[in-house]
Coordinates of C-alpha atoms and ligand atoms in Angstrom, one line a residue:
Chain A
M24 CA 0.0 0.0 0.0
L25 CA 1.3 3.4 -1.0
D26 CA 1.7 5.7 2.0
R27 CA 0.7 9.1 0.7
Y28 CA 2.4 10.9 3.7
E29 CA 5.7 9.2 2.9
L30 CA 5.3 10.2 -0.8
L31 CA 4.6 13.8 0.3
R32 CA 7.5 14.0 2.7
L33 CA 9.8 12.6 0.0
I34 CA 8.8 15.1 -2.8
E35 CA 8.6 18.0 -0.4
H36 CA 12.4 17.5 0.1
N37 CA 13.2 16.6 -3.5
A38 CA 10.6 17.5 -6.1
R39 CA 12.9 16.2 -8.9
L40 CA 12.5 12.6 -8.1
T41 CA 10.9 11.0 -11.2
Q42 CA 7.9 8.8 -11.1
P43 CA 9.9 5.7 -12.0
E44 CA 12.3 6.5 -9.1
L45 CA 9.5 7.2 -6.7
A46 CA 7.8 3.9 -7.7
V47 CA 11.0 1.9 -6.9
M48 CA 11.7 3.8 -3.6
L49 CA 8.2 3.3 -2.3
G50 CA 7.9 -0.2 -3.5
T51 CA 5.0 0.3 -5.9
T52 CA 4.2 0.9 -9.6
E53 CA 4.6 4.0 -11.7
E54 CA 0.8 3.9 -12.4
E55 CA 0.0 4.0 -8.7
I56 CA 2.4 6.9 -8.2
A57 CA 1.0 8.8 -11.1
A58 CA -2.6 8.2 -9.9
E59 CA -1.7 9.3 -6.3
L60 CA 0.0 12.5 -7.5
D61 CA -2.9 13.3 -9.7
L62 CA -5.2 12.9 -6.7
L63 CA -3.0 15.1 -4.5
H64 CA -3.1 17.8 -7.1
K65 CA -6.9 17.5 -7.5
E66 CA -7.3 17.7 -3.7
D67 CA -5.2 20.8 -3.7
I68 CA -2.7 19.2 -1.3
I69 CA 0.1 19.6 -3.7
L70 CA 0.0 23.2 -4.9
G71 CA 3.3 23.6 -6.7
Y72 CA 7.0 22.7 -6.9
T73 CA 9.7 25.1 -5.9
T74 CA 13.5 25.2 -5.8
V75 CA 15.5 26.1 -2.7
V76 CA 17.8 29.0 -3.8
N77 CA 20.6 30.5 -1.9
W78 CA 20.4 34.0 -3.3
E79 CA 23.4 35.1 -1.3
K80 CA 25.6 33.0 -3.5
T81 CA 24.4 34.9 -6.6
K82 CA 25.6 38.3 -7.7
R83 CA 22.1 39.6 -7.3
E84 CA 21.5 42.1 -4.5
S85 CA 18.2 41.2 -2.9
V86 CA 16.6 41.3 0.5
T87 CA 14.0 39.2 2.3
A88 CA 11.6 41.1 4.6
M89 CA 9.2 39.9 7.3
I90 CA 6.5 42.3 8.0
E91 CA 4.5 42.1 11.2
I92 CA 1.1 43.8 11.0
R93 CA -1.3 44.6 13.8
L94 CA -4.9 44.9 12.7
M95 CA -8.2 46.1 14.0
P96 CA -10.6 43.2 13.4
Q97 CA -13.4 44.0 11.0
R98 CA -17.0 43.2 11.7
D99 CA -18.1 39.8 10.3
Q100 CA -14.9 39.2 8.5
G101 CA -12.2 38.9 11.1
F102 CA -8.9 39.3 9.5
D103 CA -9.5 37.3 6.3
K104 CA -10.5 40.2 4.1
I105 CA -7.4 42.3 4.8
A106 CA -5.2 39.2 4.5
Q107 CA -6.7 38.5 1.1
H108 CA -6.2 42.1 0.0
L109 CA -2.5 41.8 1.0
Y110 CA -1.6 38.3 -0.2
R111 CA -2.9 39.1 -3.7
F112 CA 0.1 41.3 -4.2
P113 CA 2.6 39.1 -6.1
Q114 CA 5.6 40.3 -4.2
V115 CA 4.1 38.7 -1.0
S116 CA 5.5 35.2 -1.0
S117 CA 4.0 34.1 2.2
C118 CA 1.2 35.3 4.4
Y119 CA 0.2 33.9 7.8
L120 CA -2.4 34.7 10.5
M121 CA -0.5 34.6 13.8
S122 CA -1.1 34.2 17.5
G123 CA 0.7 36.5 19.9
G124 CA 1.6 40.2 19.7
F125 CA 0.6 40.8 16.1
D126 CA -1.9 39.4 13.6
L127 CA -0.5 39.0 10.1
M128 CA 3.0 38.0 9.0
L129 CA 3.9 38.8 5.4
I130 CA 7.1 37.6 3.8
I131 CA 8.6 39.4 0.8
E132 CA 11.5 37.6 -0.9
D133 CA 14.0 38.5 -3.5
S134 CA 13.2 42.3 -3.3
T135 CA 15.1 45.5 -2.6
L136 CA 15.0 47.9 0.4
R137 CA 13.3 50.5 -1.8
E138 CA 10.6 48.2 -3.0
V139 CA 9.8 46.9 0.5
A140 CA 9.7 50.5 1.9
S141 CA 7.4 51.6 -0.9
F142 CA 5.2 48.6 -0.6
I143 CA 4.7 49.2 3.1
S144 CA 4.0 52.9 2.9
N145 CA 1.9 52.8 -0.2
K146 CA 0.1 49.5 0.0
V147 CA 0.0 48.3 3.6
A148 CA -0.1 51.3 6.0
P149 CA -3.0 53.1 4.3
I150 CA -5.4 50.2 4.6
E151 CA -8.2 50.9 7.0
G152 CA -7.8 48.5 9.9
V153 CA -4.0 48.4 9.8
V154 CA -2.9 49.6 13.2
S155 CA 0.8 49.3 12.9
T156 CA 3.6 47.5 11.1
A157 CA 7.1 46.3 12.0
T158 CA 9.5 45.3 9.3
H159 CA 12.4 43.0 9.8
F160 CA 15.0 42.3 7.2
I161 CA 16.9 39.0 7.1
L162 CA 20.6 39.5 7.4
K163 CA 21.7 36.0 6.8
K164 CA 19.9 32.8 6.0
Y165 CA 21.3 29.8 7.9
K166 CA 18.5 27.3 7.1
G167 CA 15.4 27.4 5.0
N168 CA 12.9 24.8 3.8
G169 CA 14.6 22.3 6.0
V170 CA 17.9 22.8 4.1
I171 CA 21.0 24.1 6.0
F172 CA 22.7 26.6 3.7
D173 CA 26.5 26.2 3.3
D174 CA 26.5 22.7 4.6
K175 CA 28.0 20.3 2.2
P176 CA 27.9 16.8 3.7
I177 CA 31.3 15.3 4.1
D178 CA 31.8 11.5 4.4
R179 CA 34.0 11.1 7.4
R180 CA 33.8 7.3 7.6
E181 CA 37.1 5.5 7.8
A182 CA 38.0 2.1 6.4
I183 CA 37.2 -0.5 9.1
I184 CA 36.5 -4.2 9.1
L185 CA 32.9 -5.0 9.9
Chain B
M9 CA 65.9 -12.3 20.8
V10 CA 66.6 -16.0 20.7
K11 CA 63.1 -17.1 19.6
K12 CA 61.6 -16.1 16.3
Q13 CA 59.0 -13.4 16.7
N14 CA 56.4 -15.7 15.4
D15 CA 57.1 -18.3 18.1
I16 CA 56.5 -15.7 20.7
L17 CA 53.0 -14.7 19.7
S18 CA 50.0 -16.5 21.1
E19 CA 48.8 -19.5 19.1
Q20 CA 45.3 -18.1 19.4
V21 CA 46.2 -14.8 17.8
K22 CA 48.1 -16.6 15.0
A23 CA 45.1 -18.8 14.3
I24 CA 43.2 -15.8 13.2
P25 CA 43.7 -15.0 9.5
P26 CA 44.2 -11.4 8.5
S27 CA 41.0 -9.7 7.6
A28 CA 39.9 -10.3 4.1
I29 CA 38.0 -7.0 4.0
R30 CA 41.0 -5.0 5.1
R31 CA 42.8 -5.6 1.9
F32 CA 40.0 -4.1 0.0
F33 CA 39.9 -1.0 2.1
D34 CA 43.6 -0.5 1.6
L35 CA 43.0 -0.7 -2.1
A36 CA 40.1 1.6 -2.0
N37 CA 42.0 4.0 0.2
E38 CA 44.7 4.3 -2.4
M39 CA 42.1 5.5 -4.9
K40 CA 40.4 7.7 -2.4
G41 CA 38.3 10.5 -3.7
E42 CA 37.3 8.9 -7.0
V43 CA 35.7 5.9 -5.4
I44 CA 32.0 5.4 -4.5
S45 CA 32.0 3.4 -1.4
L46 CA 29.2 0.9 -0.8
S47 CA 31.5 -1.2 1.3
I48 CA 31.2 0.3 4.8
G49 CA 29.1 -1.3 7.5
E50 CA 28.1 1.9 9.2
P51 CA 25.4 4.5 8.7
D52 CA 26.3 7.5 6.5
F53 CA 24.1 9.7 8.7
V54 CA 25.8 11.8 11.3
T55 CA 24.4 11.2 14.8
P56 CA 21.1 13.2 15.1
W57 CA 21.8 16.6 16.6
G58 CA 19.6 16.1 19.7
I59 CA 21.8 13.2 20.7
R60 CA 25.0 15.0 20.0
E61 CA 23.8 17.9 21.9
A62 CA 23.2 15.8 25.0
G63 CA 26.8 14.6 24.8
I64 CA 28.1 18.1 24.5
Y65 CA 25.9 19.3 27.4
S66 CA 27.4 16.6 29.7
L67 CA 30.9 17.9 28.9
E68 CA 29.8 21.4 29.7
Q69 CA 28.5 20.3 33.0
G70 CA 31.8 18.6 33.7
Y71 CA 30.6 15.0 33.7
T72 CA 34.0 13.7 32.8
H73 CA 34.5 11.0 35.4
Y74 CA 34.4 7.2 35.2
S75 CA 30.9 5.9 35.2
P76 CA 30.0 2.9 37.4
N77 CA 31.5 -0.3 35.9
Q78 CA 28.2 -1.5 34.8
G79 CA 27.3 1.8 33.2
Y80 CA 25.2 4.7 34.4
M81 CA 22.0 3.6 36.1
E82 CA 20.0 6.2 34.1
L83 CA 21.1 4.6 30.9
R84 CA 20.3 1.1 32.1
E85 CA 16.9 2.3 33.1
A86 CA 16.4 4.0 29.8
I87 CA 17.4 0.7 28.0
S88 CA 15.2 -1.3 30.3
E89 CA 12.2 0.8 29.2
Y90 CA 13.3 0.6 25.6
M91 CA 13.5 -3.2 25.7
I92 CA 10.0 -3.4 27.0
R93 CA 8.6 -0.8 24.7
R94 CA 10.1 -2.2 21.5
Y95 CA 10.5 -5.9 22.1
S96 CA 8.4 -6.7 25.2
L97 CA 11.5 -8.0 26.9
S98 CA 11.8 -7.3 30.6
Y99 CA 15.3 -6.7 32.2
K100 CA 16.1 -5.3 35.6
P101 CA 18.4 -2.3 35.3
A102 CA 20.2 -3.3 38.5
G103 CA 21.6 -6.7 37.5
E104 CA 20.5 -7.7 34.1
I105 CA 21.9 -5.0 31.8
L106 CA 25.5 -4.2 31.2
I107 CA 26.8 -1.2 29.2
T108 CA 29.7 -2.1 27.0
V109 CA 32.1 -0.5 24.5
G110 CA 29.9 -1.3 21.5
G111 CA 28.1 -4.5 20.8
S112 CA 31.5 -5.8 19.9
E113 CA 32.7 -5.8 23.5
A114 CA 29.4 -7.4 24.6
I115 CA 29.9 -10.3 22.2
D116 CA 33.4 -10.8 23.4
L117 CA 32.3 -10.8 27.0
V118 CA 29.6 -13.3 26.5
V119 CA 32.1 -15.6 24.8
R120 CA 34.7 -15.2 27.5
A121 CA 32.3 -15.5 30.4
L122 CA 31.0 -18.8 29.1
L123 CA 33.7 -20.7 27.3
N124 CA 36.2 -23.2 28.6
P125 CA 38.9 -24.4 26.2
G126 CA 37.5 -26.8 23.7
D127 CA 33.8 -25.8 24.1
E128 CA 32.0 -25.6 20.8
V129 CA 30.2 -22.5 19.6
V130 CA 27.7 -22.7 16.8
I131 CA 28.0 -19.9 14.4
V132 CA 25.6 -19.2 11.5
E133 CA 27.4 -18.0 8.4
P134 CA 27.7 -15.8 6.5
C135 CA 28.1 -13.5 9.5
F136 CA 29.7 -10.6 11.2
V137 CA 33.5 -11.2 11.1
A138 CA 34.0 -10.9 14.9
Y139 CA 32.0 -14.0 15.9
K140 CA 34.5 -16.6 14.9
A141 CA 37.6 -14.5 16.0
T142 CA 36.2 -14.0 19.5
V143 CA 35.5 -17.7 19.8
V144 CA 39.0 -18.7 18.7
L145 CA 40.6 -16.1 21.0
A146 CA 38.7 -17.6 23.9
R147 CA 40.0 -21.1 22.9
G148 CA 36.6 -22.3 21.8
I149 CA 35.9 -24.2 18.7
P150 CA 33.6 -22.6 16.1
V151 CA 31.2 -24.9 14.5
T152 CA 29.7 -23.2 11.4
I153 CA 26.3 -23.6 9.8
E154 CA 26.0 -22.5 6.2
T155 CA 22.9 -20.7 5.2
T156 CA 22.0 -20.3 1.5
A157 CA 20.2 -17.8 -0.7
D158 CA 17.6 -20.6 -1.6
N159 CA 16.5 -20.3 2.0
S160 CA 16.9 -16.5 2.1
F161 CA 19.9 -17.0 4.4
K162 CA 17.7 -18.0 7.3
L163 CA 18.8 -20.5 9.9
R164 CA 17.0 -23.8 9.4
A165 CA 16.0 -25.9 12.4
E166 CA 17.4 -29.1 11.0
D167 CA 20.8 -27.5 10.4
L168 CA 20.9 -26.2 13.9
E169 CA 20.0 -29.6 15.3
A170 CA 22.8 -31.2 13.3
A171 CA 25.4 -28.7 14.5
I172 CA 24.7 -29.1 18.2
S173 CA 26.7 -31.7 20.0
D174 CA 27.3 -32.5 23.7
K175 CA 30.2 -30.1 23.6
T176 CA 28.1 -27.1 22.5
K177 CA 28.2 -24.3 25.0
L178 CA 26.8 -21.5 22.9
V179 CA 24.8 -20.7 19.8
M180 CA 25.3 -17.3 18.2
I181 CA 22.4 -15.9 16.2
G182 CA 22.5 -12.6 14.3
Y183 CA 19.3 -11.4 12.7
P184 CA 18.8 -9.0 10.9
N185 CA 22.0 -10.2 9.5
N186 CA 25.3 -8.6 8.4
P187 CA 26.2 -9.3 5.5
T188 CA 23.1 -10.8 4.0
G189 CA 20.4 -8.5 5.3
A190 CA 18.3 -11.6 6.1
T191 CA 15.7 -11.4 8.9
M192 CA 13.7 -14.1 10.7
S193 CA 10.1 -13.7 11.6
R194 CA 8.5 -15.1 14.8
D195 CA 7.3 -18.1 13.0
E196 CA 10.6 -18.9 11.5
L197 CA 12.4 -18.4 14.8
S198 CA 9.9 -20.6 16.6
A199 CA 11.2 -23.7 14.7
V200 CA 14.7 -22.7 15.9
A201 CA 13.5 -22.2 19.4
E202 CA 12.0 -25.7 19.5
V203 CA 15.4 -27.2 18.7
L204 CA 17.0 -25.1 21.4
E205 CA 14.3 -26.1 23.9
R206 CA 15.5 -29.7 23.4
H207 CA 19.0 -28.7 24.5
P208 CA 18.6 -27.0 27.9
D209 CA 22.3 -26.6 28.6
V210 CA 23.0 -24.6 25.4
M211 CA 23.3 -20.9 25.9
I212 CA 22.2 -18.4 23.3
L213 CA 23.7 -15.1 22.2
S214 CA 21.4 -13.1 20.0
D215 CA 23.1 -10.2 18.3
E216 CA 20.3 -7.7 17.6
L217 CA 22.3 -4.7 16.6
Y218 CA 20.2 -4.2 13.5
A219 CA 16.9 -4.9 15.1
E220 CA 15.6 -1.4 14.5
L221 CA 16.5 -1.7 10.8
T222 CA 13.8 -4.2 10.0
Y223 CA 11.6 -3.4 7.0
T224 CA 8.9 -6.0 7.2
E225 CA 5.4 -5.3 8.4
E226 CA 6.0 -7.6 11.3
E227 CA 8.4 -6.0 13.7
H228 CA 11.7 -7.6 14.8
C229 CA 11.3 -10.6 17.0
S230 CA 13.9 -11.6 19.5
I231 CA 14.7 -15.2 20.3
A232 CA 14.7 -14.2 23.9
S233 CA 10.9 -13.6 23.7
F234 CA 10.4 -17.4 23.7
P235 CA 9.7 -18.0 27.4
A236 CA 11.6 -21.3 27.5
L237 CA 14.7 -19.6 26.2
F238 CA 14.6 -16.3 28.1
D239 CA 16.7 -17.5 31.0
R240 CA 19.6 -18.6 28.9
T241 CA 19.6 -15.9 26.2
I242 CA 21.9 -12.9 26.2
V243 CA 20.6 -10.2 23.9
V244 CA 23.3 -7.9 22.5
N245 CA 22.3 -4.6 21.1
G246 CA 23.8 -1.1 20.8
F247 CA 23.5 2.4 19.6
S248 CA 25.8 2.2 16.6
K249 CA 23.5 1.2 13.8
A250 CA 20.0 2.4 14.7
Y251 CA 21.0 5.8 16.0
A252 CA 24.0 6.3 13.7
M253 CA 26.3 6.4 16.7
T254 CA 29.2 4.1 15.7
G255 CA 32.0 6.3 16.9
W256 CA 30.5 6.8 20.4
R257 CA 31.1 3.1 21.1
I258 CA 28.2 2.2 23.3
G259 CA 26.5 -1.2 23.2
Y260 CA 24.9 -3.3 25.8
A261 CA 24.0 -6.9 26.9
C262 CA 20.8 -7.9 28.5
G263 CA 20.4 -11.3 30.2
P264 CA 20.3 -13.4 33.3
D265 CA 22.0 -11.7 36.3
W266 CA 24.5 -14.5 36.8
I267 CA 25.9 -14.2 33.3
I268 CA 25.7 -10.4 33.2
G269 CA 27.6 -10.5 36.6
A270 CA 30.3 -12.7 35.1
M271 CA 30.6 -10.5 32.1
N272 CA 30.9 -7.5 34.3
K273 CA 33.8 -9.1 36.1
I274 CA 35.8 -9.2 32.9
H275 CA 34.5 -5.8 31.8
Q276 CA 35.6 -4.1 35.0
Y277 CA 39.1 -5.4 34.8
C278 CA 39.6 -4.9 31.1
I279 CA 37.7 -1.8 30.3
M280 CA 36.7 -0.4 33.7
S281 CA 33.6 1.4 32.3
S282 CA 32.3 2.6 29.0
P283 CA 32.9 6.2 28.0
S284 CA 30.8 8.6 30.1
T285 CA 30.1 11.3 27.4
A286 CA 28.8 8.6 25.1
Q287 CA 26.6 7.2 27.8
Y288 CA 25.0 10.6 28.3
A289 CA 24.3 10.9 24.6
A290 CA 22.9 7.3 24.6
I291 CA 20.5 8.2 27.5
E292 CA 19.0 10.9 25.2
A293 CA 18.9 8.4 22.3
A294 CA 17.2 5.6 24.2
R295 CA 14.6 8.0 25.8
N296 CA 13.8 10.3 22.9
G297 CA 15.2 8.6 19.8
D298 CA 12.3 6.6 18.5
K299 CA 11.3 9.2 15.9
V300 CA 14.8 9.8 14.5
I301 CA 15.3 6.1 14.1
Q302 CA 12.0 5.9 12.3
E303 CA 13.1 8.6 9.8
M304 CA 16.4 6.9 9.1
R305 CA 14.7 3.5 8.8
E306 CA 12.3 4.9 6.2
E307 CA 15.2 6.4 4.2
Y308 CA 17.1 3.1 4.3
N309 CA 14.1 1.2 3.2
R310 CA 13.7 3.4 0.1
R311 CA 17.4 3.0 -0.7
R312 CA 17.0 -0.8 -0.1
R313 CA 14.4 -0.9 -2.9
V314 CA 16.5 1.1 -5.2
I315 CA 19.5 -1.1 -4.7
I316 CA 17.6 -4.4 -5.1
E317 CA 16.0 -3.1 -8.3
G318 CA 19.5 -1.9 -9.4
C319 CA 21.1 -5.3 -8.8
R320 CA 18.3 -7.1 -10.7
Q321 CA 18.4 -4.6 -13.6
A322 CA 22.1 -5.3 -13.8
G323 CA 21.2 -8.9 -14.2
L324 CA 22.2 -10.3 -10.8
T325 CA 19.9 -12.5 -8.8
C326 CA 19.4 -11.0 -5.5
F327 CA 17.1 -12.4 -2.8
E328 CA 15.2 -9.6 -1.0
P329 CA 16.8 -8.6 2.3
F330 CA 14.4 -7.2 4.8
G331 CA 16.9 -6.0 7.4
A332 CA 20.1 -4.1 8.2
F333 CA 21.5 -2.0 5.3
Y334 CA 23.0 -4.6 3.0
A335 CA 22.1 -6.4 -0.2
F336 CA 23.8 -9.7 -1.0
P337 CA 23.5 -10.4 -4.7
C338 CA 24.8 -13.5 -6.3
I339 CA 27.6 -13.1 -8.9
R340 CA 27.9 -16.8 -9.9
G341 CA 27.9 -17.6 -13.5
L342 CA 30.0 -14.6 -14.5
G343 CA 33.2 -16.7 -14.5
I344 CA 35.0 -15.0 -11.6
D345 CA 35.1 -15.4 -7.8
S346 CA 33.8 -12.7 -5.4
D347 CA 37.3 -11.5 -4.6
T348 CA 38.1 -10.9 -8.3
F349 CA 34.7 -9.4 -8.9
C350 CA 35.2 -6.8 -6.2
E351 CA 38.7 -6.0 -7.0
R352 CA 38.0 -5.5 -10.7
F353 CA 34.8 -3.6 -9.9
L354 CA 36.9 -1.3 -7.8
R355 CA 39.7 -0.8 -10.3
E356 CA 37.6 -0.6 -13.4
K357 CA 34.4 1.1 -12.3
K358 CA 35.6 2.8 -9.0
V359 CA 32.9 1.3 -6.8
A360 CA 33.9 -0.4 -3.6
I361 CA 31.9 -3.4 -2.3
V362 CA 32.9 -6.4 -0.2
P363 CA 33.4 -10.0 -1.4
G364 CA 30.9 -12.4 0.4
K365 CA 33.7 -14.8 1.2
A366 CA 34.9 -12.3 3.9
F367 CA 31.9 -13.4 6.0
G368 CA 32.5 -17.1 5.8
S369 CA 33.3 -19.6 3.0
C370 CA 29.6 -20.0 2.1
G371 CA 29.5 -16.3 1.2
E372 CA 31.7 -17.1 -1.9
G373 CA 29.7 -16.3 -5.0
Y374 CA 28.1 -13.3 -3.4
V375 CA 29.0 -9.7 -2.7
R376 CA 27.9 -7.4 0.0
I377 CA 26.6 -4.0 -1.1
S378 CA 25.9 -1.5 1.6
Y379 CA 23.1 1.0 1.1
A380 CA 24.3 3.2 3.9
A381 CA 25.1 5.8 1.2
S382 CA 23.4 8.7 -0.5
L383 CA 20.7 8.0 -3.1
E384 CA 22.8 9.7 -5.8
N385 CA 25.8 7.5 -5.0
I386 CA 23.6 4.4 -5.0
Q387 CA 22.0 5.3 -8.3
E388 CA 25.4 6.0 -9.9
A389 CA 26.9 2.8 -8.5
M390 CA 24.0 0.8 -9.9
V391 CA 24.6 2.2 -13.4
R392 CA 28.3 1.2 -13.1
L393 CA 27.3 -2.2 -11.8
S394 CA 25.1 -2.7 -14.8
T395 CA 27.9 -1.9 -17.3
F396 CA 30.4 -4.0 -15.3
V397 CA 28.2 -7.1 -15.4
Q398 CA 27.7 -6.5 -19.1
D399 CA 31.5 -6.3 -19.6
L400 CA 31.9 -9.6 -17.8
K401 CA 29.2 -11.2 -19.9
N402 CA 30.9 -10.0 -23.1
E403 CA 34.2 -11.3 -22.0
G404 CA 32.5 -14.7 -21.4
K405 CA 31.3 -14.7 -24.9
D406 CA 34.7 -13.7 -26.4
N407 CA 36.3 -16.6 -24.5
R408 CA 34.0 -19.1 -26.0
Ligands
PLP526 C1 26.1 -7.9 13.2 C2 26.9 -6.9 14.0 N1 27.0 -7.1 15.3 C3 27.8 -6.2 16.1 C4 28.5 -5.2 15.5 C5 29.3 -4.3 16.4 O1 28.9 -3.0 16.4 P1 29.3 -2.0 17.6 O2 30.5 -2.6 18.3 O3 29.6 -0.7 16.9 O4 28.1 -1.9 18.5 C6 28.4 -5.0 14.1 C7 29.2 -4.0 13.4 O5 29.4 -3.9 12.3 C8 27.6 -5.9 13.3 O6 27.5 -5.8 12.0

């Protein structure tokens, strides 16, 4: 029996595994893998495939910003309406409703200081219901998407009889 | 010196042949860098961070003294709980568990605690290279049983019955098996247990270092779980394989207090006690390690399927192993022995594997391929295996 959670965990870490490879690794047939992936797409469980990029290694100057937003809840709609308004901007790569000292967390990736500043002052702050914002820029990425950046595995095993 | 050096050395030491695997590693080492190694019997994973961190913390706290000879009580308690949780085996931390320097020391201690010169020890081959050597060093006589691929390298009851004599002191069983990857289910073990029940003076050493790396639906079954055998079975296990902790050197033995006590006598004079830092790390592993084991097991299981498929695609027959991290495909019919196969595979295709003969003469005609390696390396090695086997087949045709 194909374990869909194992399949998901596997491709979440390596989306490039081919269907024949997945079939062998999970002890099943290519047909079953194809059918399950199809189903996972249809059920909106798999939403897309991305690549983990270490932008710092490229020549490109870019910043990642995390924006905390405090909101005044709106009648009948809670925070969903403002969240929707904000996450529709393509430069917002992630948007979360949070517990704790603020309400929404937006993440903007591969941007510039100027773009982020203008986004906040022109698009976020003027929205009715936004009480305040606090923007944090990422200085260095150590780990993301479960991947440790700058961490090439080294095989330290020695020759030994066993 | 008047005597020749060779006359001075112990007969026991001289009786042990130099390791057959060693030669390969020396060869592979010369070629270091360019070789894909599927030859090593240890996990490629680094010890999970939570476990490493526990070891580091113990150093920071200054826990740098000897531990009690038998090992820290906390560790024995954690192991006692683990043995119940995973295998439904009940051992008292006070007298029935001994912490050793790897499973290797535990095996040696069992043998030395039990054997008188001339006692016979039944060994099931192909097997871990240390079994025979420890028996010989203790002046025992190894009596080997050969298992075969036809029978998925499982121990058959009739073979065991035939190997036991009135001189038999101990039977050594090691499933999941290094080098074959064979496992034995409860049903299969029960036939073996019946034989042992008929020989109440025979002791049993069950080497279960790979117990956690079992890929069948049915979980690992210990021979100690047969009530009639519990009182004369010593279970040897450790942290090396399941938790990727080979370098920490922590293993343990569980068994009747009179044997554990005797083993501890040897241990306390030879070793004093196992390394303290490693024991603190092992406490964390035994208490909170079930999840990391599970993740590594799942990863090994996927690689296992890739490697078996790879061997079969290459045209080698390979029985399906359900344990440890080894495949043991057959290379008969290609016109060369396992030594030559491995040496040429290394020189010509730059992949290191181990000849089956290193694990007992019945391992001839087979090679051990470890899948404790990255998926990419395994996939590349399988491509090379396929071309190598094809080369050999073409040579065969040319010679005809
Ligand atoms: C079957 C078996 N038993 C025992 C050992 C000993 O392991 P350790 O001394 O690291 O616990 C090994 C190591 O390769 C093994 O393969």
